[in-house]
């Protein structure tokens, strides 16, 4: 995960961290201080790419109620990365290969209908997740001696992102987003009303499979920043927050990406000046946004209900 | 605590199978692992059967994340790991019972809360590993992936007693719980306290999750809850037979897994246990695939 030259820079920063990286609360000079470190520039670039991809894919994922599938794909990326380290190939390859393979498997699995079948299906998903994590533990133990690397794979690290990794992320993000843009309209149609879409000749099943593969790519990218366990922070939280604030598709899509970017930048920035992990800040900011949005919506409902109760006839008669 | 690769100084099975068994019985940490492991597995199997029946696997997933955060919060605060583990799991389980979970629960809410819980867990992990008390950096990994060969005598006894208590409680409330799980409306019409059973059951799931975290780790306990129960539901449609079968499969998985990990020290016990449970589930699916009634 940590390339040699950057590990040096990050190590120097870590060694001097308690003294030097103290916020002056002057925003401009703080940001300038942060950007002096090349690894931080890489981290911010990677964070930007990842946030845009995660926001876009996450918006469709939440709309399609596939967050359990997203969770599974994210978890599968852990054995992928650990296996890649064990085999000595690039970690990025491990992430992408395994999540795309898992996405194809999920897409190929038949959809079951009915309560009993569904309960046994969730048992299968639970078993698959636990087994994937167990395989990750096995790879780690076979490789031996990179216990700190394990927490990085699971919970993310922004210290060791190389410029090569940023380029790989950028290329993957461009391909993923281009494909998503290509299928966005029919996918939206198929998500909102699959039956009508199928009747109009939209290939619903194919779209669903393509979307899962794109989602796999997105989770592979996000896991490299937030770690396999915290992918949800960038995938689900911004989309859930935006969809709580507005029902209009275009607006909530834009809002999702804005929230994802803000969460990633804030998380990285605050983590730079503190001793605590970036995953904690990204999840906390994402969750705070979600809670605020939920409170905003509930508050709005309460106000409307009270207004209706106060002048019942006027409101009912209005339309 | 021992490393992920299993306990140091594991002897090979030099004296044949019988010699190996005698060796296992003579080593205290192996005795603890086999006895406490069996009771924890039995509890997980019995509880897991109802978790799968009630479609609360996602709830089990939630509790496994909470177990990690709770354990590390206790370590960061300098308290005993068991206190944080059981405290957090039971509290969150009861809170979820109060809020209501089930098939209609909003999965984005549950997912957001889990992700944040894990984020908090990493915070506690950092606090703990950078504090003078936590010079050992492996405890986070141990909580995530389990240290069944590292159970101390006190932990083993505590876990065994608690797991046996969970088994007994499931046996006591088994009949009404089954009724309430299958048809809540009819059950409440027959004066069965459905709400109370919900709360008690989720509390038991929380206790089981905390105990299983010691055996296979916070990330893998979902497998111990789901795999034996899924296999048992495939193999039989009769509820009580399924319940006992689920417990039996869980105990068999943990023993087979422990023996495998003992024979091949390179494999971590959590992996061998999960691999056995998954293998049994796959075998059950294959056996019932060709149209046999479930």
XYZ file of C-alpha atoms in Angstrom:
613
model
C 0.000 0.000 0.000
C 2.794 2.406 0.841
C 5.243 3.074 -1.954
C 8.850 3.554 -0.963
C 9.501 7.244 -1.705
C 6.212 8.388 -0.250
C 6.630 6.251 2.814
C 9.743 8.285 3.486
C 7.934 11.601 3.167
C 5.003 10.400 5.234
C 7.360 8.977 7.827
C 9.153 12.320 8.137
C 5.789 14.023 8.512
C 4.664 11.495 11.119
C 7.904 11.873 13.037
C 7.477 15.632 13.180
C 3.693 15.527 13.391
C 2.996 16.422 17.009
C 4.884 19.694 16.693
C 4.552 20.883 13.130
C 1.049 20.041 11.913
C -0.790 22.311 14.296
C -3.639 24.302 12.794
C -3.167 28.055 13.019
C -6.917 28.521 12.364
C -5.906 30.825 9.541
C -7.547 28.877 6.753
C -5.322 30.046 3.906
C -2.044 29.357 5.657
C -3.345 26.039 6.993
C -4.245 24.882 3.508
C -0.909 26.126 2.176
C 0.887 24.177 4.896
C -1.087 21.072 4.032
C -0.348 21.344 0.306
C 3.391 21.582 0.966
C 3.418 17.830 1.445
C 3.250 15.910 -1.847
C 1.524 12.913 -0.238
C -1.233 15.225 0.965
C -1.705 16.603 -2.555
C -1.983 13.043 -3.850
C -4.446 12.218 -1.081
C -6.632 15.224 -1.889
C -6.594 14.432 -5.625
C -7.473 10.791 -4.924
C -10.134 11.877 -2.445
C -11.728 14.153 -5.049
C -11.809 11.442 -7.722
C -13.186 8.892 -5.276
C -15.826 11.226 -3.879
C -17.236 12.062 -7.316
C -17.365 8.395 -8.371
C -18.798 7.232 -5.059
C -21.405 9.993 -5.041
C -22.610 9.207 -8.568
C -22.767 5.428 -8.126
C -24.032 5.690 -4.557
C -26.960 7.844 -5.669
C -28.185 5.095 -7.990
C -27.384 2.416 -5.397
C -29.542 4.047 -2.724
C -32.314 4.647 -5.246
C -32.189 0.975 -6.281
C -32.052 -0.175 -2.606
C -28.945 -2.245 -3.265
C -26.901 -1.137 -0.289
C -26.544 -4.704 0.982
C -24.969 -5.623 -2.366
C -22.703 -2.568 -2.103
C -21.697 -3.642 1.398
C -20.845 -7.131 0.166
C -18.780 -5.778 -2.744
C -16.913 -3.499 -0.363
C -16.109 -6.319 2.040
C -14.913 -8.553 -0.787
C -12.305 -5.924 -1.666
C -10.432 -6.747 1.563
C -9.445 -10.325 0.593
C -8.764 -8.941 -2.899
C -6.212 -6.478 -1.639
C -4.726 -8.899 0.897
C -4.460 -11.583 -1.792
C -2.751 -9.137 -4.166
C -0.180 -8.303 -1.485
C 0.360 -12.012 -0.832
C 0.900 -12.695 -4.558
C 3.078 -9.615 -4.942
C 0.940 -7.889 -7.574
C -0.390 -4.349 -7.468
C -3.017 -3.724 -4.805
C -5.166 -1.803 -7.297
C -5.363 -4.901 -9.501
C -6.450 -6.938 -6.492
C -9.196 -4.490 -5.603
C -10.627 -4.186 -9.108
C -10.329 -7.854 -10.139
C -12.077 -9.213 -7.052
C -14.873 -6.653 -6.789
C -15.733 -6.926 -10.497
C -15.765 -10.726 -10.235
C -18.025 -10.518 -7.172
C -20.333 -8.071 -8.964
C -20.710 -10.541 -11.855
C -21.503 -13.356 -9.398
C -24.173 -11.254 -7.645
C -25.639 -10.266 -11.018
C -25.758 -13.907 -12.122
C -27.478 -15.096 -8.932
C -31.191 -15.539 -9.532
C -33.550 -13.161 -7.784
C -35.760 -15.056 -5.392
C -39.196 -13.884 -4.413
C -41.142 -14.563 -1.241
C -40.456 -14.416 2.471
C -38.985 -17.851 3.105
C -36.695 -17.727 0.075
C -35.584 -14.243 1.080
C -34.605 -15.304 4.583
C -32.423 -18.090 3.209
C -30.932 -15.648 0.670
C -29.857 -13.294 3.454
C -28.231 -16.273 5.184
C -26.247 -16.847 1.982
C -25.142 -13.207 1.777
C -24.101 -13.224 5.438
C -22.114 -16.416 4.939
C -20.423 -15.059 1.797
C -19.396 -11.873 3.600
C -18.004 -13.689 6.607
C -16.189 -16.191 4.419
C -14.654 -13.435 2.286
C -13.362 -11.726 5.421
C -12.056 -15.064 6.710
C -10.139 -15.501 3.441
C -8.687 -12.024 3.951
C -7.583 -13.043 7.439
C -6.019 -16.187 5.968
C -4.045 -14.225 3.332
C -2.851 -11.785 5.964
C -1.735 -14.593 8.220
C -0.037 -16.475 5.347
C 1.825 -13.318 4.376
C 2.687 -12.636 8.001
C 3.934 -9.528 9.643
C 2.007 -6.671 8.155
C -0.440 -6.206 10.947
C -0.473 -2.428 10.593
C -1.204 -2.928 6.903
C -4.341 -4.843 7.919
C -5.841 -1.861 9.697
C -4.970 0.276 6.650
C -6.744 -2.155 4.317
C -9.780 -2.290 6.598
C -9.996 1.305 7.744
C -8.113 3.247 5.105
C -5.044 5.395 5.069
C -4.207 8.541 3.168
C -0.501 8.446 3.851
C 0.728 6.180 1.121
C -1.113 7.172 -2.028
C 1.345 7.447 -4.911
C 0.973 9.552 -8.060
C 0.738 6.298 -10.037
C -2.218 5.230 -7.880
C -3.887 8.592 -8.493
C -3.538 8.050 -12.256
C -5.032 4.551 -11.999
C -7.910 5.946 -9.930
C -8.469 8.739 -12.459
C -8.514 6.358 -15.422
C -10.899 3.976 -13.652
C -13.138 6.850 -12.568
C -13.319 8.298 -16.101
C -14.268 4.917 -17.580
C -16.794 4.206 -14.810
C -18.458 7.614 -15.020
C -18.530 7.571 -18.845
C -20.270 4.194 -18.811
C -22.662 5.411 -16.135
C -23.473 8.513 -18.191
C -24.119 6.273 -21.187
C -26.666 4.095 -19.342
C -27.951 6.767 -16.926
C -31.299 7.494 -18.612
C -32.462 3.903 -19.212
C -31.026 2.888 -15.813
C -33.064 5.583 -14.097
C -36.169 4.445 -15.973
C -35.509 0.790 -15.081
C -34.930 1.737 -11.435
C -38.066 3.803 -10.990
C -40.404 1.420 -12.790
C -38.821 -1.862 -13.924
C -42.046 -3.362 -15.303
C -42.923 -0.460 -17.568
C -39.287 -0.165 -18.645
C -39.203 -3.840 -19.587
C -42.441 -3.450 -21.523
C -40.898 -0.537 -23.444
C -38.011 -2.782 -24.506
C -35.400 -1.541 -22.014
C -32.995 -4.437 -21.218
C -33.589 -4.293 -17.444
C -31.530 -7.358 -16.478
C -28.542 -6.318 -18.574
C -28.655 -2.810 -17.130
C -28.749 -4.229 -13.623
C -25.666 -6.373 -14.331
C -23.748 -3.452 -15.882
C -24.670 -1.274 -12.923
C -23.402 -3.880 -10.445
C -20.068 -4.058 -12.274
C -19.778 -0.263 -12.204
C -20.656 -0.356 -8.511
C -17.892 -2.921 -8.040
C -15.414 -0.531 -9.697
C -16.606 2.290 -7.460
C -16.239 0.237 -4.257
C -12.750 -0.822 -5.406
C -11.802 2.831 -5.769
C -13.394 3.982 -2.532
C -11.832 1.169 -0.491
C -8.373 2.430 -1.406
C -9.082 5.620 0.542
C -11.541 4.662 3.259
C -10.640 0.994 3.638
C -12.937 -1.943 2.977
C -15.091 -1.457 6.056
C -15.854 2.256 5.691
C -16.844 2.359 2.004
C -20.403 2.966 3.138
C -19.396 6.381 4.414
C -18.875 7.752 0.903
C -21.233 5.439 -0.971
C -24.397 5.552 1.128
C -24.285 8.568 3.408
C -24.085 11.407 0.809
C -26.801 9.842 -1.336
C -29.051 9.125 1.642
C -28.516 12.678 2.895
C -29.325 14.290 -0.467
C -32.397 12.130 -1.065
C -33.688 13.199 2.329
C -33.327 16.877 1.404
C -34.989 16.873 -2.019
C -37.027 14.544 -4.202
C -36.033 16.129 -7.524
C -33.609 13.732 -9.272
C -31.210 16.199 -10.922
C -30.929 18.386 -7.831
C -30.389 15.500 -5.427
C -27.772 13.972 -7.774
C -25.775 17.227 -7.795
C -26.230 17.578 -4.059
C -24.960 14.023 -3.503
C -21.696 14.739 -5.315
C -21.275 18.056 -3.491
C -21.809 16.382 -0.108
C -19.421 13.548 -0.989
C -16.725 16.063 -1.998
C -17.233 18.142 1.134
C -17.077 15.021 3.340
C -13.883 13.740 1.710
C -12.082 17.124 1.744
C -13.111 17.914 5.322
C -12.159 14.435 6.477
C -8.735 14.530 4.838
C -8.065 18.089 5.981
C -8.994 17.486 9.605
C -7.169 14.147 9.691
C -3.995 15.929 8.532
C -4.007 18.107 11.628
C -4.948 15.397 14.095
C -3.575 12.129 15.337
C -6.739 10.169 14.611
C -7.500 8.137 11.486
C -9.073 9.623 8.362
C -11.774 6.932 8.325
C -13.133 8.208 11.614
C -13.452 11.783 10.329
C -14.977 10.831 6.975
C -17.605 8.609 8.618
C -18.326 11.177 11.307
C -18.818 14.086 8.886
C -20.926 11.910 6.589
C -23.045 10.698 9.494
C -23.442 14.209 10.902
C -24.745 15.385 7.519
C -27.166 12.463 7.411
C -28.478 13.153 10.920
C -28.903 16.868 10.169
C -30.766 16.117 6.948
C -33.055 13.638 8.734
C -33.749 16.190 11.466
C -34.448 18.853 8.809
C -36.956 16.600 7.051
C -38.679 15.499 10.263
C -38.783 19.102 11.467
C -40.341 20.229 8.186
C -42.979 17.524 8.461
C -43.784 18.493 12.026
C -44.191 22.170 11.099
C -46.442 21.309 8.168
C -48.571 18.984 10.282
C -48.975 21.626 12.974
C -49.910 24.249 10.403
C -52.504 21.892 8.966
C -53.966 21.192 12.401
C -54.241 24.891 13.178
C -56.183 25.798 10.010
C -57.659 22.517 8.855
C -60.365 23.820 6.536
C -58.204 26.363 4.756
C -55.485 23.874 3.873
C -57.880 21.168 2.748
C -59.924 23.582 0.726
C -56.918 25.141 -0.948
C -56.459 22.708 -3.875
C -2.731 -12.519 23.340
C -1.449 -14.693 20.559
C -0.737 -13.828 16.975
C -3.171 -14.341 14.126
C -1.305 -17.434 12.972
C -2.443 -19.353 16.036
C -0.763 -19.977 19.346
C 2.997 -20.227 19.454
C 4.512 -23.576 20.121
C 1.792 -25.713 18.597
C 3.013 -29.278 18.456
C 2.445 -31.157 15.230
C 0.334 -34.278 15.149
C 3.457 -36.379 15.521
C 2.017 -39.181 17.609
C -0.802 -40.052 15.229
C -4.406 -39.081 15.770
C -4.656 -40.508 19.271
C -1.427 -38.899 20.379
C -2.692 -35.629 18.919
C -5.914 -35.851 20.915
C -4.019 -36.631 24.104
C -1.815 -33.644 23.355
C -4.867 -31.420 22.895
C -6.302 -32.527 26.228
C -3.019 -31.810 27.970
C -2.642 -28.232 26.745
C -4.798 -25.837 28.769
C -5.276 -23.250 25.997
C -6.504 -25.965 23.641
C -8.865 -27.347 26.308
C -10.297 -23.850 26.814
C -10.669 -23.371 23.062
C -12.512 -26.669 22.600
C -14.862 -26.378 25.590
C -15.633 -22.640 25.421
C -15.722 -22.835 21.617
C -18.307 -25.617 21.674
C -20.611 -23.741 24.036
C -20.248 -20.464 22.089
C -20.921 -22.329 18.857
C -24.003 -24.031 20.304
C -25.369 -20.659 21.405
C -24.617 -19.117 17.995
C -26.242 -22.006 16.174
C -29.424 -21.903 18.263
C -29.726 -18.107 18.194
C -28.691 -17.991 14.530
C -31.538 -20.333 13.591
C -34.049 -17.770 14.812
C -32.034 -14.857 13.364
C -32.312 -16.400 9.898
C -35.941 -17.433 10.433
C -36.850 -13.866 11.430
C -34.820 -12.278 8.584
C -32.656 -10.365 11.027
C -29.296 -11.197 9.456
C -28.648 -7.510 8.823
C -29.226 -6.927 12.557
C -26.582 -9.545 13.311
C -24.293 -7.687 10.928
C -24.964 -4.494 12.893
C -24.134 -6.125 16.208
C -20.853 -7.467 14.868
C -19.778 -3.897 14.062
C -20.897 -2.740 17.494
C -18.884 -5.529 19.116
C -15.695 -4.139 17.573
C -16.382 -0.584 18.703
C -17.463 -1.663 22.193
C -14.416 -3.815 22.800
C -11.999 -1.114 21.657
C -13.845 1.596 23.585
C -13.323 -0.456 26.747
C -9.645 -0.984 25.935
C -9.171 2.723 25.177
C -10.827 3.647 28.477
C -8.630 1.172 30.294
C -11.510 -1.087 31.276
C -11.837 -4.830 30.796
C -12.498 -5.827 27.191
C -15.384 -8.109 28.200
C -17.251 -5.234 29.881
C -17.214 -3.120 26.717
C -18.012 -6.067 24.490
C -21.051 -7.324 26.394
C -22.175 -3.840 27.434
C -22.152 -2.380 23.930
C -23.703 -5.421 22.239
C -26.554 -5.794 24.710
C -27.295 -2.049 24.869
C -27.391 -1.645 21.086
C -29.427 -4.834 20.698
C -32.023 -3.513 23.143
C -32.007 -0.104 21.425
C -32.637 -1.784 18.080
C -35.447 -3.807 19.615
C -36.979 -0.548 20.822
C -36.659 1.099 17.408
C -37.918 -1.975 15.620
C -35.970 -3.900 13.000
C -36.965 -6.418 10.449
C -37.512 -6.651 6.755
C -38.974 -3.185 6.484
C -36.220 -1.363 8.331
C -34.565 1.328 6.212
C -31.263 -0.177 5.110
C -29.645 3.193 4.415
C -30.207 4.195 8.047
C -28.795 0.923 9.360
C -25.865 1.144 6.922
C -25.032 4.720 7.846
C -25.109 3.915 11.545
C -22.814 0.876 11.055
C -20.306 2.796 9.012
C -20.160 5.462 11.684
C -19.863 2.825 14.433
C -16.835 1.372 12.655
C -15.391 4.853 12.222
C -15.721 5.328 15.985
C -14.056 1.937 16.411
C -11.005 3.104 14.459
C -10.866 6.192 16.660
C -10.792 4.040 19.801
C -8.248 1.749 18.143
C -5.934 4.701 17.540
C -6.454 6.052 21.051
C -5.681 2.632 22.481
C -2.617 1.858 20.359
C -1.083 5.291 20.929
C -1.692 5.227 24.698
C 1.109 3.897 26.898
C -1.026 0.951 28.019
C -1.666 -0.271 24.502
C 1.834 -0.765 23.210
C 0.629 -3.943 21.546
C -0.708 -3.012 18.103
C -2.437 -6.316 17.414
C -5.432 -6.018 19.734
C -7.570 -4.355 17.075
C -6.838 -7.166 14.661
C -7.514 -9.686 17.436
C -10.955 -8.230 18.090
C -11.737 -8.233 14.361
C -10.574 -11.754 13.604
C -10.769 -13.548 16.939
C -8.248 -15.250 19.184
C -9.798 -18.497 20.255
C -6.400 -20.042 21.070
C -5.622 -16.986 23.191
C -8.519 -17.299 25.664
C -7.365 -17.068 29.256
C -8.826 -19.364 31.910
C -11.011 -16.575 33.290
C -12.310 -15.546 29.866
C -12.985 -19.173 28.929
C -15.015 -19.783 32.087
C -16.957 -16.521 31.718
C -17.732 -17.184 28.057
C -18.733 -20.792 28.731
C -21.119 -19.852 31.521
C -22.673 -17.039 29.452
C -22.997 -19.180 26.334
C -24.579 -22.013 28.333
C -27.009 -19.466 29.776
C -27.958 -18.317 26.268
C -28.573 -21.934 25.206
C -30.764 -22.528 28.240
C -32.717 -19.320 27.617
C -33.338 -20.266 23.976
C -34.567 -23.696 25.041
C -36.933 -22.090 27.571
C -38.410 -19.474 25.202
C -38.045 -21.665 22.099
C -41.710 -22.655 21.661
C -43.340 -19.230 22.055
C -40.477 -17.570 20.144
C -41.003 -19.922 17.229
C -44.722 -19.195 17.235
C -44.120 -15.438 17.400
C -41.505 -15.613 14.641
C -43.696 -17.487 12.208
C -46.980 -15.691 12.800
C -46.793 -12.713 15.135
C -50.455 -11.744 14.710
C -51.883 -15.156 15.644
C -49.332 -15.520 18.442
C -50.357 -12.242 20.049
C -54.014 -13.205 19.692
C -53.132 -16.331 21.670
C -51.782 -14.089 24.479
C -48.106 -14.667 23.729
C -46.080 -11.562 24.706
C -44.662 -10.961 21.212
C -43.095 -7.580 21.996
C -41.351 -8.883 25.099
C -40.062 -11.884 23.154
C -38.642 -9.544 20.482
C -36.709 -7.614 23.110
C -35.497 -10.703 24.969
C -34.437 -12.352 21.725
C -32.436 -9.362 20.477
C -30.794 -9.146 23.902
C -29.773 -12.798 23.514
C -28.413 -12.033 20.012
C -26.335 -9.245 21.537
C -24.917 -11.541 24.232
C -24.171 -14.219 21.635
C -22.444 -11.694 19.358
C -20.233 -10.590 22.234
C -19.315 -14.179 23.101
C -18.705 -15.138 19.463
C -16.437 -12.117 18.992
C -13.999 -13.838 21.348
C -14.077 -17.008 19.298
C -14.073 -15.966 15.647
C -13.870 -12.189 15.802
C -16.250 -9.326 15.213
C -16.066 -9.513 11.423
C -16.638 -13.248 11.121
C -19.324 -13.933 13.727
C -21.995 -13.278 11.117
C -20.859 -16.488 9.424
C -21.242 -18.462 12.652
C -24.785 -17.063 13.046
C -25.875 -17.473 9.433
C -24.131 -20.499 7.911
C -25.223 -23.306 10.298
C -28.761 -21.907 10.431
C -28.942 -21.622 6.637
C -27.714 -25.189 6.257
C -30.182 -26.498 8.849
C -33.097 -24.717 7.163
C -32.128 -26.353 3.892
C -31.886 -29.830 5.395
C -35.127 -29.944 7.353
C -38.413 -28.101 7.408
C -39.267 -29.224 10.951
C -38.553 -26.281 13.239
C -37.188 -27.953 16.366
C -35.152 -30.456 14.405
C -33.768 -27.498 12.455
C -32.917 -25.632 15.634
C -30.959 -28.516 17.140
C -29.369 -29.318 13.785
C -28.201 -25.717 13.497
C -26.591 -25.878 16.941
C -25.014 -29.237 16.090
C -23.595 -27.969 12.796
C -22.124 -24.946 14.560
C -20.400 -27.132 17.192
C -19.147 -29.517 14.500
C -17.760 -26.582 12.478
C -15.900 -25.144 15.423
C -14.404 -28.478 16.462
C -13.418 -29.436 12.932
C -12.026 -25.946 12.420
C -10.010 -26.087 15.625
C -8.590 -29.527 14.735
C -7.653 -28.262 11.265
C -5.989 -25.159 12.664
C -4.164 -27.347 15.190
C -2.933 -29.719 12.497
C -1.893 -26.884 10.159
C -0.609 -23.983 12.275
C -0.254 -21.762 9.188
C -4.053 -21.501 8.957
C -5.713 -19.133 11.437
C -8.459 -20.904 13.453
C -11.066 -18.310 12.486
C -10.513 -19.147 8.840
C -10.733 -22.925 9.323
C -13.911 -22.564 11.420
C -15.588 -20.338 8.835
C -14.362 -22.520 5.962
C -15.892 -25.618 7.611
C -19.200 -23.858 8.259
C -19.322 -22.529 4.685
C -18.429 -25.981 3.340
C -21.277 -27.587 5.294
C -23.677 -24.929 3.983
C -22.540 -25.564 0.388
C -22.930 -29.320 0.901
C -26.449 -28.765 2.260
C -27.348 -26.654 -0.771
C -25.929 -29.287 -3.125
C -27.798 -32.101 -1.309
C -31.163 -30.361 -1.501
C -30.693 -28.902 -4.962
C -32.340 -31.645 -7.022
C -35.922 -31.045 -6.055
C -36.023 -32.723 -2.647
C -38.609 -31.150 -0.364
C -37.135 -28.975 2.354
